[in-house]
PDB file of C-alpha atoms in Angstrom:
ATOM      1  CA  UNK A   1     110.623  93.374 127.441  1.00  0.00           C
ATOM      2  CA  UNK A   2     107.563  95.299 128.439  1.00  0.00           C
ATOM      3  CA  UNK A   3     104.584  93.161 127.770  1.00  0.00           C
ATOM      4  CA  UNK A   4     101.010  93.965 127.305  1.00  0.00           C
ATOM      5  CA  UNK A   5      99.503  94.683 130.769  1.00  0.00           C
ATOM      6  CA  UNK A   6     102.749  95.774 132.316  1.00  0.00           C
ATOM      7  CA  UNK A   7     102.760  99.141 133.959  1.00  0.00           C
ATOM      8  CA  UNK A   8     105.912 100.692 132.367  1.00  0.00           C
ATOM      9  CA  UNK A   9     104.208 101.341 128.964  1.00  0.00           C
ATOM     10  CA  UNK A  10     100.690 102.319 127.994  1.00  0.00           C
ATOM     11  CA  UNK A  11      99.034 100.001 125.252  1.00  0.00           C
ATOM     12  CA  UNK A  12      97.272 102.081 122.511  1.00  0.00           C
ATOM     13  CA  UNK A  13      95.836 101.544 118.928  1.00  0.00           C
ATOM     14  CA  UNK A  14      96.809 103.860 116.145  1.00  0.00           C
ATOM     15  CA  UNK A  15      94.664 103.341 113.265  1.00  0.00           C
ATOM     16  CA  UNK A  16      94.189  99.723 114.174  1.00  0.00           C
ATOM     17  CA  UNK A  17      97.929  99.251 114.851  1.00  0.00           C
ATOM     18  CA  UNK A  18      98.966  98.103 118.281  1.00  0.00           C
ATOM     19  CA  UNK A  19     101.608 100.243 119.954  1.00  0.00           C
ATOM     20  CA  UNK A  20     103.306 100.754 123.390  1.00  0.00           C
ATOM     21  CA  UNK A  21     103.937 104.206 124.709  1.00  0.00           C
ATOM     22  CA  UNK A  22     107.249 103.772 126.572  1.00  0.00           C
ATOM     23  CA  UNK A  23     107.758 105.944 129.709  1.00  0.00           C
ATOM     24  CA  UNK A  24     111.022 106.925 128.372  1.00  0.00           C
ATOM     25  CA  UNK A  25     109.548 108.659 125.466  1.00  0.00           C
ATOM     26  CA  UNK A  26     109.614 106.057 122.570  1.00  0.00           C
ATOM     27  CA  UNK A  27     106.660 104.446 120.676  1.00  0.00           C
ATOM     28  CA  UNK A  28     107.030 100.838 119.810  1.00  0.00           C
ATOM     29  CA  UNK A  29     104.931  98.857 117.314  1.00  0.00           C
ATOM     30  CA  UNK A  30     105.483  95.023 118.255  1.00  0.00           C
ATOM     31  CA  UNK A  31     103.735  93.744 115.178  1.00  0.00           C
ATOM     32  CA  UNK A  32     106.116  95.734 112.900  1.00  0.00           C
ATOM     33  CA  UNK A  33     109.164  95.630 114.927  1.00  0.00           C
ATOM     34  CA  UNK A  34     109.479  99.454 114.625  1.00  0.00           C
ATOM     35  CA  UNK A  35     110.670 101.755 117.510  1.00  0.00           C
ATOM     36  CA  UNK A  36     110.017 105.549 116.946  1.00  0.00           C
ATOM     37  CA  UNK A  37     111.627 108.402 118.791  1.00  0.00           C
ATOM     38  CA  UNK A  38     111.373 112.073 117.961  1.00  0.00           C
ATOM     39  CA  UNK A  39     113.052 115.322 118.482  1.00  0.00           C
ATOM     40  CA  UNK A  40     116.366 114.082 119.803  1.00  0.00           C
ATOM     41  CA  UNK A  41     117.974 117.554 119.261  1.00  0.00           C
ATOM     42  CA  UNK A  42     121.391 115.966 119.547  1.00  0.00           C
ATOM     43  CA  UNK A  43     124.165 118.637 120.020  1.00  0.00           C
ATOM     44  CA  UNK A  44     121.759 121.266 121.094  1.00  0.00           C
ATOM     45  CA  UNK A  45     124.149 122.215 124.059  1.00  0.00           C
ATOM     46  CA  UNK A  46     127.130 122.750 121.429  1.00  0.00           C
ATOM     47  CA  UNK A  47     124.675 124.644 119.173  1.00  0.00           C
ATOM     48  CA  UNK A  48     123.696 127.009 122.135  1.00  0.00           C
ATOM     49  CA  UNK A  49     127.511 127.390 123.203  1.00  0.00           C
ATOM     50  CA  UNK A  50     128.334 128.744 119.565  1.00  0.00           C
ATOM     51  CA  UNK A  51     125.643 131.514 120.043  1.00  0.00           C
ATOM     52  CA  UNK A  52     127.295 132.326 123.509  1.00  0.00           C
ATOM     53  CA  UNK A  53     124.520 130.676 125.702  1.00  0.00           C
ATOM     54  CA  UNK A  54     126.692 128.228 127.765  1.00  0.00           C
ATOM     55  CA  UNK A  55     124.943 125.361 129.241  1.00  0.00           C
ATOM     56  CA  UNK A  56     126.479 121.909 130.456  1.00  0.00           C
ATOM     57  CA  UNK A  57     127.683 119.943 127.474  1.00  0.00           C
ATOM     58  CA  UNK A  58     125.892 116.652 128.395  1.00  0.00           C
ATOM     59  CA  UNK A  59     122.851 116.581 126.470  1.00  0.00           C
ATOM     60  CA  UNK A  60     123.982 114.420 123.662  1.00  0.00           C
ATOM     61  CA  UNK A  61     125.559 111.684 126.040  1.00  0.00           C
ATOM     62  CA  UNK A  62     122.252 111.611 128.170  1.00  0.00           C
ATOM     63  CA  UNK A  63     119.974 111.298 125.225  1.00  0.00           C
ATOM     64  CA  UNK A  64     122.034 108.476 123.561  1.00  0.00           C
ATOM     65  CA  UNK A  65     122.266 106.593 126.957  1.00  0.00           C
ATOM     66  CA  UNK A  66     118.500 106.708 127.149  1.00  0.00           C
ATOM     67  CA  UNK A  67     118.270 105.681 123.455  1.00  0.00           C
ATOM     68  CA  UNK A  68     120.556 102.743 124.133  1.00  0.00           C
ATOM     69  CA  UNK A  69     118.487 101.628 126.919  1.00  0.00           C
ATOM     70  CA  UNK A  70     115.210 101.528 124.937  1.00  0.00           C
ATOM     71  CA  UNK A  71     116.660  99.992 121.946  1.00  0.00           C
ATOM     72  CA  UNK A  72     118.392  97.323 124.274  1.00  0.00           C
ATOM     73  CA  UNK A  73     115.046  96.811 125.764  1.00  0.00           C
ATOM     74  CA  UNK A  74     112.922  96.217 122.516  1.00  0.00           C
ATOM     75  CA  UNK A  75     115.557  95.021 120.043  1.00  0.00           C
ATOM     76  CA  UNK A  76     113.684  96.630 117.220  1.00  0.00           C
ATOM     77  CA  UNK A  77     114.259  95.592 113.494  1.00  0.00           C
ATOM     78  CA  UNK A  78     113.685  99.168 112.431  1.00  0.00           C
ATOM     79  CA  UNK A  79     114.233 102.702 114.175  1.00  0.00           C
ATOM     80  CA  UNK A  80     112.618 105.775 112.956  1.00  0.00           C
ATOM     81  CA  UNK A  81     114.212 109.002 114.259  1.00  0.00           C
ATOM     82  CA  UNK A  82     111.231 111.427 113.633  1.00  0.00           C
ATOM     83  CA  UNK A  83     113.102 114.543 112.709  1.00  0.00           C
ATOM     84  CA  UNK A  84     115.131 117.165 114.440  1.00  0.00           C
ATOM     85  CA  UNK A  85     117.495 114.452 115.363  1.00  0.00           C
ATOM     86  CA  UNK A  86     120.083 117.002 115.393  1.00  0.00           C
ATOM     87  CA  UNK A  87     119.602 120.559 116.659  1.00  0.00           C
ATOM     88  CA  UNK A  88     121.253 122.136 113.515  1.00  0.00           C
ATOM     89  CA  UNK A  89     122.343 121.208 110.046  1.00  0.00           C
ATOM     90  CA  UNK A  90     126.035 120.869 111.268  1.00  0.00           C
ATOM     91  CA  UNK A  91     125.038 118.863 114.472  1.00  0.00           C
ATOM     92  CA  UNK A  92     126.134 115.493 113.150  1.00  0.00           C
ATOM     93  CA  UNK A  93     129.682 116.842 112.154  1.00  0.00           C
ATOM     94  CA  UNK A  94     130.056 118.077 115.871  1.00  0.00           C
ATOM     95  CA  UNK A  95     129.444 114.730 117.313  1.00  0.00           C
ATOM     96  CA  UNK A  96     132.368 113.680 119.570  1.00  0.00           C
ATOM     97  CA  UNK A  97     134.250 110.635 118.129  1.00  0.00           C
ATOM     98  CA  UNK A  98     133.027 108.241 120.914  1.00  0.00           C
ATOM     99  CA  UNK A  99     129.477 109.354 120.571  1.00  0.00           C
ATOM    100  CA  UNK A 100     129.773 108.841 116.953  1.00  0.00           C
ATOM    101  CA  UNK A 101     130.803 105.358 117.440  1.00  0.00           C
ATOM    102  CA  UNK A 102     128.190 104.705 119.986  1.00  0.00           C
ATOM    103  CA  UNK A 103     125.313 105.991 117.764  1.00  0.00           C
ATOM    104  CA  UNK A 104     126.768 103.929 114.895  1.00  0.00           C
ATOM    105  CA  UNK A 105     126.794 100.786 117.043  1.00  0.00           C
ATOM    106  CA  UNK A 106     123.200 101.334 117.954  1.00  0.00           C
ATOM    107  CA  UNK A 107     122.410 101.588 114.236  1.00  0.00           C
ATOM    108  CA  UNK A 108     124.308  98.309 113.395  1.00  0.00           C
ATOM    109  CA  UNK A 109     122.236  95.411 112.380  1.00  0.00           C
ATOM    110  CA  UNK A 110     118.864  97.186 111.842  1.00  0.00           C
ATOM    111  CA  UNK A 111     117.169  99.576 109.370  1.00  0.00           C
ATOM    112  CA  UNK A 112     117.361 103.260 110.502  1.00  0.00           C
ATOM    113  CA  UNK A 113     115.587 106.027 109.044  1.00  0.00           C
ATOM    114  CA  UNK A 114     116.165 109.698 109.695  1.00  0.00           C
ATOM    115  CA  UNK A 115     113.092 111.639 108.886  1.00  0.00           C
ATOM    116  CA  UNK A 116     113.785 115.285 107.780  1.00  0.00           C
ATOM    117  CA  UNK A 117     112.985 117.960 110.464  1.00  0.00           C
ATOM    118  CA  UNK A 118     112.988 121.661 110.168  1.00  0.00           C
ATOM    119  CA  UNK A 119     116.045 121.793 112.261  1.00  0.00           C
ATOM    120  CA  UNK A 120     117.963 119.058 110.155  1.00  0.00           C
ATOM    121  CA  UNK A 121     116.465 118.861 106.645  1.00  0.00           C
ATOM    122  CA  UNK A 122     119.671 117.308 105.231  1.00  0.00           C
ATOM    123  CA  UNK A 123     121.128 113.824 105.930  1.00  0.00           C
ATOM    124  CA  UNK A 124     123.367 113.721 108.807  1.00  0.00           C
ATOM    125  CA  UNK A 125     126.961 114.029 107.783  1.00  0.00           C
ATOM    126  CA  UNK A 126     129.149 110.898 108.202  1.00  0.00           C
ATOM    127  CA  UNK A 127     126.311 108.586 109.550  1.00  0.00           C
ATOM    128  CA  UNK A 128     124.726 105.635 108.030  1.00  0.00           C
ATOM    129  CA  UNK A 129     120.821 105.305 107.776  1.00  0.00           C
ATOM    130  CA  UNK A 130     118.386 106.445 105.098  1.00  0.00           C
ATOM    131  CA  UNK A 131     117.060 109.997 105.220  1.00  0.00           C
ATOM    132  CA  UNK A 132     113.370 110.473 104.058  1.00  0.00           C
ATOM    133  CA  UNK A 133     110.632 113.104 104.155  1.00  0.00           C
ATOM    134  CA  UNK A 134     108.058 110.526 105.094  1.00  0.00           C
ATOM    135  CA  UNK A 135     108.000 106.938 105.558  1.00  0.00           C
ATOM    136  CA  UNK A 136     105.021 104.553 105.204  1.00  0.00           C
ATOM    137  CA  UNK A 137     104.858 101.158 107.115  1.00  0.00           C
ATOM    138  CA  UNK A 138     101.776  99.107 107.463  1.00  0.00           C
ATOM    139  CA  UNK A 139      98.646 101.459 108.192  1.00  0.00           C
ATOM    140  CA  UNK A 140     101.159 104.022 109.479  1.00  0.00           C
ATOM    141  CA  UNK A 141     102.829 107.216 108.003  1.00  0.00           C
ATOM    142  CA  UNK A 142     105.797 108.821 109.902  1.00  0.00           C
ATOM    143  CA  UNK A 143     106.646 112.419 109.286  1.00  0.00           C
ATOM    144  CA  UNK A 144     108.255 115.220 111.305  1.00  0.00           C
ATOM    145  CA  UNK A 145     105.505 117.798 111.339  1.00  0.00           C
ATOM    146  CA  UNK A 146     101.764 116.765 111.955  1.00  0.00           C
ATOM    147  CA  UNK A 147      99.512 117.699 108.914  1.00  0.00           C
ATOM    148  CA  UNK A 148      95.793 118.424 109.550  1.00  0.00           C
ATOM    149  CA  UNK A 149      94.942 116.922 106.274  1.00  0.00           C
ATOM    150  CA  UNK A 150      96.553 113.608 107.104  1.00  0.00           C
ATOM    151  CA  UNK A 151      94.833 110.276 106.577  1.00  0.00           C
ATOM    152  CA  UNK A 152      94.547 108.001 109.784  1.00  0.00           C
ATOM    153  CA  UNK A 153      97.750 106.426 110.908  1.00  0.00           C
ATOM    154  CA  UNK A 154     100.074 109.628 111.098  1.00  0.00           C
ATOM    155  CA  UNK A 155     103.008 109.438 113.657  1.00  0.00           C
ATOM    156  CA  UNK A 156     104.572 112.884 113.910  1.00  0.00           C
ATOM    157  CA  UNK A 157     106.708 115.039 116.233  1.00  0.00           C
ATOM    158  CA  UNK A 158     107.730 118.616 116.149  1.00  0.00           C
ATOM    159  CA  UNK A 159     105.236 119.990 118.600  1.00  0.00           C
ATOM    160  CA  UNK A 160     106.834 118.561 121.857  1.00  0.00           C
ATOM    161  CA  UNK A 161     103.517 117.900 123.583  1.00  0.00           C
ATOM    162  CA  UNK A 162     102.953 117.852 127.359  1.00  0.00           C
ATOM    163  CA  UNK A 163      99.759 117.870 129.476  1.00  0.00           C
ATOM    164  CA  UNK A 164      98.559 119.526 132.555  1.00  0.00           C
ATOM    165  CA  UNK A 165      96.087 118.272 135.197  1.00  0.00           C
ATOM    166  CA  UNK A 166      94.835 119.505 138.443  1.00  0.00           C
ATOM    167  CA  UNK A 167      93.822 117.153 141.235  1.00  0.00           C
ATOM    168  CA  UNK A 168      93.017 117.797 144.693  1.00  0.00           C
ATOM    169  CA  UNK A 169      94.463 121.394 144.198  1.00  0.00           C
ATOM    170  CA  UNK A 170      97.787 120.047 142.874  1.00  0.00           C
ATOM    171  CA  UNK A 171      99.085 120.937 139.332  1.00  0.00           C
ATOM    172  CA  UNK A 172     100.894 118.359 137.427  1.00  0.00           C
ATOM    173  CA  UNK A 173     102.540 118.947 134.026  1.00  0.00           C
ATOM    174  CA  UNK A 174     104.418 116.151 132.025  1.00  0.00           C
ATOM    175  CA  UNK A 175     105.613 115.303 128.653  1.00  0.00           C
ATOM    176  CA  UNK A 176     103.119 113.074 126.952  1.00  0.00           C
ATOM    177  CA  UNK A 177     102.095 111.215 123.827  1.00  0.00           C
ATOM    178  CA  UNK A 178      98.903 112.908 122.471  1.00  0.00           C
ATOM    179  CA  UNK A 179      96.410 110.652 120.493  1.00  0.00           C
ATOM    180  CA  UNK A 180      92.905 110.198 119.486  1.00  0.00           C
ATOM    181  CA  UNK A 181      93.336 106.705 118.141  1.00  0.00           C
ATOM    182  CA  UNK A 182      93.945 107.834 114.649  1.00  0.00           C
ATOM    183  CA  UNK A 183      97.341 109.691 115.014  1.00  0.00           C
ATOM    184  CA  UNK A 184      99.985 110.200 117.452  1.00  0.00           C
ATOM    185  CA  UNK A 185     102.091 113.419 118.163  1.00  0.00           C
ATOM    186  CA  UNK A 186     105.333 112.101 119.985  1.00  0.00           C
ATOM    187  CA  UNK A 187     106.989 113.804 122.854  1.00  0.00           C
ATOM    188  CA  UNK A 188     110.468 115.179 122.466  1.00  0.00           C
ATOM    189  CA  UNK A 189     113.014 112.466 123.375  1.00  0.00           C
ATOM    190  CA  UNK A 190     116.248 114.924 123.776  1.00  0.00           C
ATOM    191  CA  UNK A 191     117.612 115.815 127.157  1.00  0.00           C
ATOM    192  CA  UNK A 192     117.400 119.636 126.587  1.00  0.00           C
ATOM    193  CA  UNK A 193     113.926 119.980 124.960  1.00  0.00           C
ATOM    194  CA  UNK A 194     110.981 121.981 126.072  1.00  0.00           C
ATOM    195  CA  UNK A 195     107.369 121.372 125.695  1.00  0.00           C
ATOM    196  CA  UNK A 196     104.016 122.753 124.602  1.00  0.00           C
ATOM    197  CA  UNK A 197     100.655 122.058 126.094  1.00  0.00           C
ATOM    198  CA  UNK A 198      98.294 119.952 123.906  1.00  0.00           C
ATOM    199  CA  UNK A 199      95.601 122.469 124.404  1.00  0.00           C
ATOM    200  CA  UNK A 200      97.662 125.148 122.753  1.00  0.00           C
ATOM    201  CA  UNK A 201      96.329 126.462 119.547  1.00  0.00           C
ATOM    202  CA  UNK A 202      99.089 124.887 117.510  1.00  0.00           C
ATOM    203  CA  UNK A 203      97.363 121.347 117.944  1.00  0.00           C
ATOM    204  CA  UNK A 204      93.983 122.909 116.783  1.00  0.00           C
ATOM    205  CA  UNK A 205      92.591 120.649 113.960  1.00  0.00           C
ATOM    206  CA  UNK A 206      94.799 117.760 114.713  1.00  0.00           C
ATOM    207  CA  UNK A 207      92.650 115.581 116.942  1.00  0.00           C
ATOM    208  CA  UNK A 208      89.116 114.545 117.396  1.00  0.00           C
ATOM    209  CA  UNK A 209      88.323 116.376 120.771  1.00  0.00           C
ATOM    210  CA  UNK A 210      86.018 113.465 122.083  1.00  0.00           C
ATOM    211  CA  UNK A 211      88.853 110.942 121.379  1.00  0.00           C
ATOM    212  CA  UNK A 212      91.864 112.827 122.765  1.00  0.00           C
ATOM    213  CA  UNK A 213      93.986 111.322 125.419  1.00  0.00           C
ATOM    214  CA  UNK A 214      97.272 112.397 126.745  1.00  0.00           C
ATOM    215  CA  UNK A 215      99.470 109.432 127.706  1.00  0.00           C
ATOM    216  CA  UNK A 216     101.566 111.367 130.554  1.00  0.00           C
ATOM    217  CA  UNK A 217     104.959 110.131 131.340  1.00  0.00           C
ATOM    218  CA  UNK A 218     105.598 109.592 135.078  1.00  0.00           C
ATOM    219  CA  UNK A 219     108.544 108.463 136.775  1.00  0.00           C
ATOM    220  CA  UNK A 220     107.864 104.793 136.438  1.00  0.00           C
ATOM    221  CA  UNK A 221     104.543 104.617 134.544  1.00  0.00           C
ATOM    222  CA  UNK A 222     102.569 106.208 131.770  1.00  0.00           C
ATOM    223  CA  UNK A 223      99.035 107.529 132.681  1.00  0.00           C
ATOM    224  CA  UNK A 224      96.311 107.653 130.197  1.00  0.00           C
ATOM    225  CA  UNK A 225      94.389 111.065 130.757  1.00  0.00           C
ATOM    226  CA  UNK A 226      91.391 111.796 128.960  1.00  0.00           C
ATOM    227  CA  UNK A 227      91.078 115.089 127.123  1.00  0.00           C
ATOM    228  CA  UNK A 228      88.327 116.268 129.492  1.00  0.00           C
ATOM    229  CA  UNK A 229      90.742 116.369 132.342  1.00  0.00           C
ATOM    230  CA  UNK A 230      93.255 118.383 130.644  1.00  0.00           C
ATOM    231  CA  UNK A 231      94.173 122.100 131.678  1.00  0.00           C
ATOM    232  CA  UNK A 232      95.942 124.775 129.699  1.00  0.00           C
ATOM    233  CA  UNK A 233      99.280 126.065 130.918  1.00  0.00           C
TER     234      UNK A 233
END
């Protein structure tokens, strides 16, 4: 397991609750035994193919392999999938049989919550787990879309945050966890997902500007970058 002080995950506090930002895009709360992932967008490839946009059909397999790795690593008591778990309302029904079995095996023996997203507002067909609009645990509230009127402790997704910095003339843009210590907006976990810069107006009013950090995901480490260093684009 990644322990506090190890380089593979950044330690943060969210409304007083300790958490680890894992470089694979998951957020783990050790005191609660909760692992959170957001925006898996499973079966996005097959959804695009139905509309004539042919892409390699490997997104679900790649996403589930990464999800299995992070679950095997932390062995959480509870997994929260923070909305847009499937790219559309029929995505769960299109899961290949082996991937359905693999996903069900990951879910076995732990609590699993599907938070409703804008892409998948209904429960995933034929899969276990509980579907909820929001979930409260400890000081935290899990929901898909961040709310500007939320109390401290909100964990949300939907916006697929990334951050950009420029150092020594070199521009670096990476997916990130965005947080001011009161809330977190999660990076998208799915293999075929894009990203939106945390300085975009879509984030306006969500964070205390003086406390904003982007926890940028590198190849082997998560880097804590202060808001003052961030650049648009």
